[in-house]
CSV table of C-alpha atoms in Angstrom, one decimal:
chain,number,residue,atom,x,y,z
A,1,UNK,CA,19.2,18.4,11.3
A,2,UNK,CA,20.5,15.4,9.3
A,3,UNK,CA,20.9,11.9,10.5
A,4,UNK,CA,23.1,9.4,8.6
A,5,UNK,CA,22.2,5.8,9.5
A,6,UNK,CA,19.8,3.4,7.7
A,7,UNK,CA,16.7,5.5,8.0
A,8,UNK,CA,17.7,9.1,7.3
A,9,UNK,CA,15.5,12.1,8.1
A,10,UNK,CA,15.5,15.9,8.2
A,11,UNK,CA,13.4,17.7,10.7
A,12,UNK,CA,12.3,21.2,11.7
A,13,UNK,CA,9.6,22.6,14.0
A,14,UNK,CA,8.3,26.0,15.1
A,15,UNK,CA,5.8,27.3,17.6
A,16,UNK,CA,4.4,30.8,18.3
A,17,UNK,CA,1.9,32.2,20.7
A,18,UNK,CA,0.5,34.3,17.8
A,19,UNK,CA,-1.8,37.0,19.0
A,20,UNK,CA,-2.3,35.3,22.4
A,21,UNK,CA,-0.3,36.1,25.5
A,22,UNK,CA,0.3,32.4,26.4
A,23,UNK,CA,1.4,29.6,24.1
A,24,UNK,CA,-0.5,26.4,25.1
A,25,UNK,CA,1.0,24.3,22.3
A,26,UNK,CA,3.8,21.9,22.9
A,27,UNK,CA,5.9,20.0,20.4
A,28,UNK,CA,9.0,17.8,20.2
A,29,UNK,CA,11.1,15.7,17.8
A,30,UNK,CA,13.5,13.0,18.8
A,31,UNK,CA,15.6,11.1,16.2
A,32,UNK,CA,18.0,8.8,18.0
A,33,UNK,CA,21.2,7.4,16.7
A,34,UNK,CA,22.5,3.8,16.4
A,35,UNK,CA,20.3,0.8,17.2
A,36,UNK,CA,17.6,2.9,18.8
A,37,UNK,CA,16.8,4.4,15.4
A,38,UNK,CA,16.2,0.8,14.1
A,39,UNK,CA,14.3,-0.5,17.1
A,40,UNK,CA,12.2,2.7,18.0
A,41,UNK,CA,12.4,4.9,15.0
A,42,UNK,CA,12.2,8.7,14.5
A,43,UNK,CA,9.4,10.5,16.5
A,44,UNK,CA,7.5,13.7,16.1
A,45,UNK,CA,4.9,14.7,18.7
A,46,UNK,CA,2.6,17.8,18.8
A,47,UNK,CA,0.0,18.7,21.3
A,48,UNK,CA,-2.5,21.6,21.7
A,49,UNK,CA,-3.6,22.4,25.2
A,50,UNK,CA,-7.3,23.2,25.3
A,51,UNK,CA,-7.6,26.9,26.1
A,52,UNK,CA,-10.9,26.4,27.9
A,53,UNK,CA,-9.1,24.1,30.3
A,54,UNK,CA,-7.3,25.7,33.2
A,55,UNK,CA,-4.3,23.4,32.9
A,56,UNK,CA,-4.3,23.0,29.1
A,57,UNK,CA,-0.7,24.2,28.7
A,58,UNK,CA,0.5,21.8,31.4
A,59,UNK,CA,-1.4,19.0,29.8
A,60,UNK,CA,0.2,19.6,26.4
A,61,UNK,CA,3.7,19.7,27.9
A,62,UNK,CA,3.1,16.5,29.8
A,63,UNK,CA,1.9,14.7,26.7
A,64,UNK,CA,5.0,15.7,24.6
A,65,UNK,CA,7.7,15.3,27.3
A,66,UNK,CA,6.1,12.2,28.8
A,67,UNK,CA,5.7,10.4,25.4
A,68,UNK,CA,9.2,11.1,24.2
A,69,UNK,CA,10.7,9.9,27.5
A,70,UNK,CA,8.5,6.8,28.1
A,71,UNK,CA,8.2,5.6,24.5
A,72,UNK,CA,12.0,5.1,24.2
A,73,UNK,CA,12.0,3.3,27.6
A,74,UNK,CA,9.6,0.6,26.5
A,75,UNK,CA,11.1,-2.9,25.8
A,76,UNK,CA,12.7,-3.2,22.3
A,77,UNK,CA,10.7,-6.4,21.8
A,78,UNK,CA,7.4,-4.5,21.8
A,79,UNK,CA,5.9,-3.3,18.5
A,80,UNK,CA,5.6,0.5,17.8
A,81,UNK,CA,1.9,0.2,18.2
A,82,UNK,CA,2.0,-1.5,21.6
A,83,UNK,CA,4.7,0.7,23.0
A,84,UNK,CA,3.0,3.9,21.9
A,85,UNK,CA,-0.5,2.9,23.1
A,86,UNK,CA,0.8,1.8,26.5
A,87,UNK,CA,2.5,5.1,27.0
A,88,UNK,CA,-0.5,7.2,25.7
A,89,UNK,CA,-2.9,5.2,27.9
A,90,UNK,CA,-0.7,5.9,31.0
A,91,UNK,CA,-0.5,9.6,30.2
A,92,UNK,CA,-4.2,9.9,29.7
A,93,UNK,CA,-4.9,8.2,33.0
A,94,UNK,CA,-2.6,10.6,34.8
A,95,UNK,CA,-4.1,13.7,33.1
A,96,UNK,CA,-7.6,12.5,33.9
A,97,UNK,CA,-6.7,11.9,37.5
A,98,UNK,CA,-5.3,15.4,37.8
A,99,UNK,CA,-8.4,16.8,36.2
A,100,UNK,CA,-10.5,15.4,39.0
A,101,UNK,CA,-9.4,18.3,41.2
A,102,UNK,CA,-11.6,20.5,39.0
A,103,UNK,CA,-15.4,20.7,39.1
A,104,UNK,CA,-15.5,19.5,35.4
A,105,UNK,CA,-13.0,17.2,33.8
A,106,UNK,CA,-13.0,19.3,30.6
A,107,UNK,CA,-11.8,22.3,32.7
A,108,UNK,CA,-8.7,20.4,33.9
A,109,UNK,CA,-5.7,18.8,32.1
A,110,UNK,CA,-7.0,18.5,28.5
A,111,UNK,CA,-5.0,18.4,25.3
A,112,UNK,CA,-4.9,17.1,21.7
A,113,UNK,CA,-2.1,14.8,20.8
A,114,UNK,CA,-0.7,13.7,17.4
A,115,UNK,CA,2.3,11.5,16.9
A,116,UNK,CA,4.3,10.2,13.9
A,117,UNK,CA,6.8,7.4,14.4
A,118,UNK,CA,8.8,6.5,11.3
A,119,UNK,CA,10.5,3.1,11.8
A,120,UNK,CA,12.1,1.2,9.0
A,121,UNK,CA,9.8,1.7,5.9
A,122,UNK,CA,6.6,2.5,7.8
A,123,UNK,CA,5.1,5.5,9.5
A,124,UNK,CA,3.0,4.7,12.6
A,125,UNK,CA,0.5,7.5,13.3
A,126,UNK,CA,-1.4,8.0,16.6
A,127,UNK,CA,-4.0,10.8,17.0
A,128,UNK,CA,-6.6,12.2,19.3
A,129,UNK,CA,-8.2,15.7,19.1
A,130,UNK,CA,-8.0,18.2,16.3
A,131,UNK,CA,-4.3,18.7,15.7
A,132,UNK,CA,-3.4,17.1,12.3
A,133,UNK,CA,-1.0,14.9,10.5
A,134,UNK,CA,-0.4,15.3,6.7
A,135,UNK,CA,1.8,13.6,4.2
A,136,UNK,CA,3.2,15.5,1.2
A,137,UNK,CA,4.3,13.2,-1.6
A,138,UNK,CA,5.1,14.0,-5.2
A,139,UNK,CA,3.2,17.3,-5.1
A,140,UNK,CA,0.1,15.8,-3.4
A,141,UNK,CA,-1.0,16.7,0.1
A,142,UNK,CA,-3.0,14.1,2.0
A,143,UNK,CA,-4.5,14.5,5.5
A,144,UNK,CA,-3.8,11.3,7.3
A,145,UNK,CA,-5.6,12.1,10.6
A,146,UNK,CA,-9.3,12.9,11.2
A,147,UNK,CA,-10.5,15.7,13.5
A,148,UNK,CA,-12.2,14.6,16.6
A,149,UNK,CA,-14.3,17.8,16.9
A,150,UNK,CA,-17.9,18.8,16.4
A,151,UNK,CA,-18.8,22.2,14.8
A,152,UNK,CA,-21.3,24.2,16.8
A,153,UNK,CA,-21.3,27.2,14.4
A,154,UNK,CA,-19.0,28.9,11.9
A,155,UNK,CA,-16.6,30.0,14.6
A,156,UNK,CA,-17.0,27.5,17.4
A,157,UNK,CA,-16.5,23.8,17.8
A,158,UNK,CA,-15.8,21.4,20.7
A,159,UNK,CA,-13.5,18.3,21.0
A,160,UNK,CA,-15.3,15.0,21.0
A,161,UNK,CA,-12.0,13.2,22.0
A,162,UNK,CA,-8.9,14.5,23.8
A,163,UNK,CA,-6.2,13.5,26.3
A,164,UNK,CA,-7.4,13.9,29.9
A,165,UNK,CA,-11.1,14.2,28.9
A,166,UNK,CA,-12.2,10.7,30.0
A,167,UNK,CA,-10.7,7.8,31.8
A,168,UNK,CA,-11.2,5.6,28.7
A,169,UNK,CA,-9.4,6.8,25.6
A,170,UNK,CA,-10.0,5.9,22.0
A,171,UNK,CA,-6.8,6.7,20.0
A,172,UNK,CA,-6.8,6.6,16.2
A,173,UNK,CA,-3.9,4.4,14.9
A,174,UNK,CA,-2.8,4.1,11.3
A,175,UNK,CA,0.2,2.6,9.6
A,176,UNK,CA,1.2,3.9,6.2
A,177,UNK,CA,4.1,3.1,3.8
A,178,UNK,CA,7.0,5.5,3.5
A,179,UNK,CA,8.9,6.5,0.4
A,180,UNK,CA,12.1,8.6,0.0
A,181,UNK,CA,11.3,12.4,-0.1
A,182,UNK,CA,8.0,11.9,1.8
A,183,UNK,CA,7.3,15.0,3.9
A,184,UNK,CA,5.2,14.6,7.1
A,185,UNK,CA,3.6,17.7,8.5
A,186,UNK,CA,2.0,18.0,11.9
A,187,UNK,CA,0.1,21.1,12.8
A,188,UNK,CA,-2.2,22.6,15.5
A,189,UNK,CA,-5.4,24.3,14.4
A,190,UNK,CA,-3.9,27.8,14.6
A,191,UNK,CA,-2.3,26.8,11.3
A,192,UNK,CA,-4.6,24.4,9.5
A,193,UNK,CA,-7.7,26.2,10.8
A,194,UNK,CA,-6.7,29.2,8.6
A,195,UNK,CA,-4.7,27.7,5.7
A,196,UNK,CA,-6.6,25.3,3.4
A,197,UNK,CA,-5.0,22.3,1.7
A,198,UNK,CA,-4.1,24.2,-1.4
A,199,UNK,CA,-2.3,26.9,0.5
A,200,UNK,CA,-0.4,24.4,2.6
A,201,UNK,CA,0.6,22.4,-0.4
A,202,UNK,CA,1.9,25.4,-2.2
A,203,UNK,CA,4.1,26.3,0.8
A,204,UNK,CA,5.4,22.7,1.1
A,205,UNK,CA,6.3,22.7,-2.6
A,206,UNK,CA,8.7,25.6,-1.8
A,207,UNK,CA,10.4,23.8,1.1
A,208,UNK,CA,13.5,22.6,-0.7
A,209,UNK,CA,16.3,21.8,1.8
A,210,UNK,CA,15.4,24.6,4.2
A,211,UNK,CA,12.7,23.0,6.4
A,212,UNK,CA,13.1,25.7,9.1
A,213,UNK,CA,12.3,28.4,6.7
A,214,UNK,CA,9.3,26.5,5.5
A,215,UNK,CA,8.0,26.2,9.1
A,216,UNK,CA,8.4,30.0,9.3
A,217,UNK,CA,6.4,30.6,6.1
A,218,UNK,CA,3.6,28.3,7.3
A,219,UNK,CA,3.1,30.3,10.5
A,220,UNK,CA,3.5,33.7,8.8
A,221,UNK,CA,0.9,32.8,6.2
A,222,UNK,CA,-1.6,31.6,8.8
A,223,UNK,CA,-1.1,34.9,10.8
A,224,UNK,CA,-1.5,36.9,7.6
A,225,UNK,CA,-4.9,35.5,6.9
A,226,UNK,CA,-6.1,36.1,10.5
A,227,UNK,CA,-5.1,33.2,12.7
A,228,UNK,CA,-6.1,34.2,16.3
A,229,UNK,CA,-4.7,31.1,18.0
A,230,UNK,CA,-1.4,29.6,19.0
A,231,UNK,CA,0.4,28.3,15.9
A,232,UNK,CA,2.7,25.3,15.7
A,233,UNK,CA,4.0,23.0,13.0
A,234,UNK,CA,6.6,20.2,12.5
A,235,UNK,CA,8.2,18.8,9.4
A,236,UNK,CA,9.8,15.4,9.2
A,237,UNK,CA,11.2,14.5,5.8
A,238,UNK,CA,12.4,11.0,4.8
A,239,UNK,CA,15.8,11.4,3.1
A,240,UNK,CA,16.7,7.7,2.9
A,241,UNK,CA,15.3,4.3,3.9
A,242,UNK,CA,16.9,1.1,5.1
A,243,UNK,CA,16.8,-2.0,2.9
A,244,UNK,CA,13.9,-4.5,2.9
A,245,UNK,CA,15.7,-6.7,5.4
A,246,UNK,CA,15.3,-4.1,8.2
A,247,UNK,CA,13.0,-6.5,10.1
A,248,UNK,CA,15.8,-9.1,10.2
A,249,UNK,CA,18.2,-6.5,11.5
A,250,UNK,CA,15.7,-5.6,14.2
A,251,UNK,CA,15.2,-9.2,15.3
A,252,UNK,CA,19.0,-9.8,15.4
A,253,UNK,CA,19.4,-6.8,17.7
A,254,UNK,CA,16.7,-7.9,20.1
A,255,UNK,CA,17.0,-11.7,20.1
A,256,UNK,CA,19.7,-12.1,22.7
A,257,UNK,CA,20.5,-15.5,24.2
A,258,UNK,CA,19.3,-16.4,27.7
A,259,UNK,CA,21.8,-16.6,30.5
A,260,UNK,CA,22.8,-20.2,31.4
A,261,UNK,CA,22.7,-21.5,35.0
A,262,UNK,CA,25.4,-19.6,36.9
A,263,UNK,CA,27.6,-20.4,39.8
A,264,UNK,CA,29.9,-18.4,42.1
A,265,UNK,CA,32.8,-16.9,40.1
A,266,UNK,CA,31.0,-16.8,36.7
A,267,UNK,CA,31.1,-13.5,34.8
A,268,UNK,CA,28.2,-12.1,32.8
A,269,UNK,CA,27.9,-8.6,31.2
A,270,UNK,CA,30.4,-7.0,33.5
A,271,UNK,CA,29.3,-8.6,36.8
A,272,UNK,CA,30.7,-11.4,38.8
A,273,UNK,CA,28.4,-13.9,40.5
A,274,UNK,CA,28.9,-14.2,44.2
A,275,UNK,CA,26.1,-16.6,45.2
A,276,UNK,CA,22.8,-18.0,44.1
A,277,UNK,CA,20.0,-16.5,46.3
A,278,UNK,CA,16.9,-18.2,44.9
A,279,UNK,CA,16.1,-20.7,42.1
A,280,UNK,CA,12.8,-22.0,40.7
A,281,UNK,CA,11.5,-23.5,37.5
A,282,UNK,CA,10.8,-20.0,36.3
A,283,UNK,CA,13.8,-17.9,37.2
A,284,UNK,CA,17.0,-17.5,39.3
A,285,UNK,CA,18.2,-14.6,41.5
A,286,UNK,CA,21.9,-14.1,42.1
A,287,UNK,CA,24.0,-11.9,44.3
A,288,UNK,CA,26.4,-10.2,41.9
A,289,UNK,CA,29.3,-7.7,42.1
A,290,UNK,CA,30.2,-5.1,39.5
A,291,UNK,CA,33.6,-6.0,38.3
A,292,UNK,CA,34.7,-2.4,38.0
A,293,UNK,CA,33.1,-0.6,40.9
A,294,UNK,CA,32.7,-3.4,43.4
A,295,UNK,CA,29.1,-2.5,44.0
A,296,UNK,CA,26.8,-5.4,44.9
A,297,UNK,CA,23.5,-6.0,43.1
A,298,UNK,CA,20.7,-8.6,42.9
A,299,UNK,CA,20.4,-10.0,39.4
A,300,UNK,CA,17.3,-12.0,38.1
A,301,UNK,CA,17.6,-14.2,35.1
A,302,UNK,CA,14.8,-16.0,33.2
A,303,UNK,CA,14.8,-19.8,33.2
A,304,UNK,CA,16.1,-21.5,30.1
A,305,UNK,CA,13.0,-23.7,30.3
A,306,UNK,CA,11.1,-20.8,28.7
A,307,UNK,CA,13.5,-19.8,25.9
A,308,UNK,CA,10.8,-20.8,23.3
A,309,UNK,CA,7.9,-19.1,25.1
A,310,UNK,CA,7.5,-15.5,23.7
A,311,UNK,CA,4.7,-14.6,26.2
A,312,UNK,CA,6.9,-15.6,29.2
A,313,UNK,CA,9.9,-13.6,27.9
A,314,UNK,CA,7.8,-10.6,27.2
A,315,UNK,CA,6.4,-10.6,30.7
A,316,UNK,CA,10.0,-11.0,32.1
A,317,UNK,CA,11.2,-7.9,30.1
A,318,UNK,CA,8.1,-6.0,31.2
A,319,UNK,CA,9.3,-6.4,34.9
A,320,UNK,CA,12.4,-4.4,34.2
A,321,UNK,CA,10.4,-1.7,32.4
A,322,UNK,CA,7.9,-1.4,35.2
A,323,UNK,CA,10.8,-1.2,37.7
């Protein structure tokens, strides 16, 4: 897949049950077009449902689908860090509440979660559990996440942090610079638990322009050396970056003017004002009609008194997102 605007990326992903009958891994990549690529960025998400948990598969799917849907629904004025952390916190609370139906929380909806968001010239990384995020740059492989797991013996370990494991979640966050040709790799432990860094690096060196084939070789190599778990990987390569003024472009896209005081007959963004229903020092509510369909709506606008108050405007935008 290739995307041709400002930030340009190529992506591929692959998942397999391996020797198991059920695949409890989940993964997804979403690279939007147009302004959303500037305001939200390109996103890769991978999750590994804990096999000891009865709803591990459902937890992993919820993490991936829920994040990709809700992250892109957060206000454009929010930073990547704030948007992602708000969504991750909400997902964790839901998973933990569902897990209360089980005798032990760790037997319910539990999953790892690793996320890479590339926006402008920065990669924002969010991580909990023992799935991993790597960056391959100029022949050097670097693990950017740290495993939240404790080794019991040579074959067994347990997660010290995971989605749905506790009502309070501590998520690792890291922001790293991005350069053209950077290749980000996200894996579950069915891959990196059996391929060391040297083996992974050698396979990435052969990636070329066929990222799909590279994903296939990563999974095949892990299986060949005895992987007994589900196997999943994602590759997200940076093919081009926007100019250094990307932040100015972002601010221009999101800094829209406030609506003036309106009266019956005024038109704004495709609606016609019928009447003012309520007005205060903080906001106004109008009865409006869609100019095309004739459908009536209630429209709330912020008061121009607060156009220089970022905290007020942020709370006002949040009302729409909550709704």
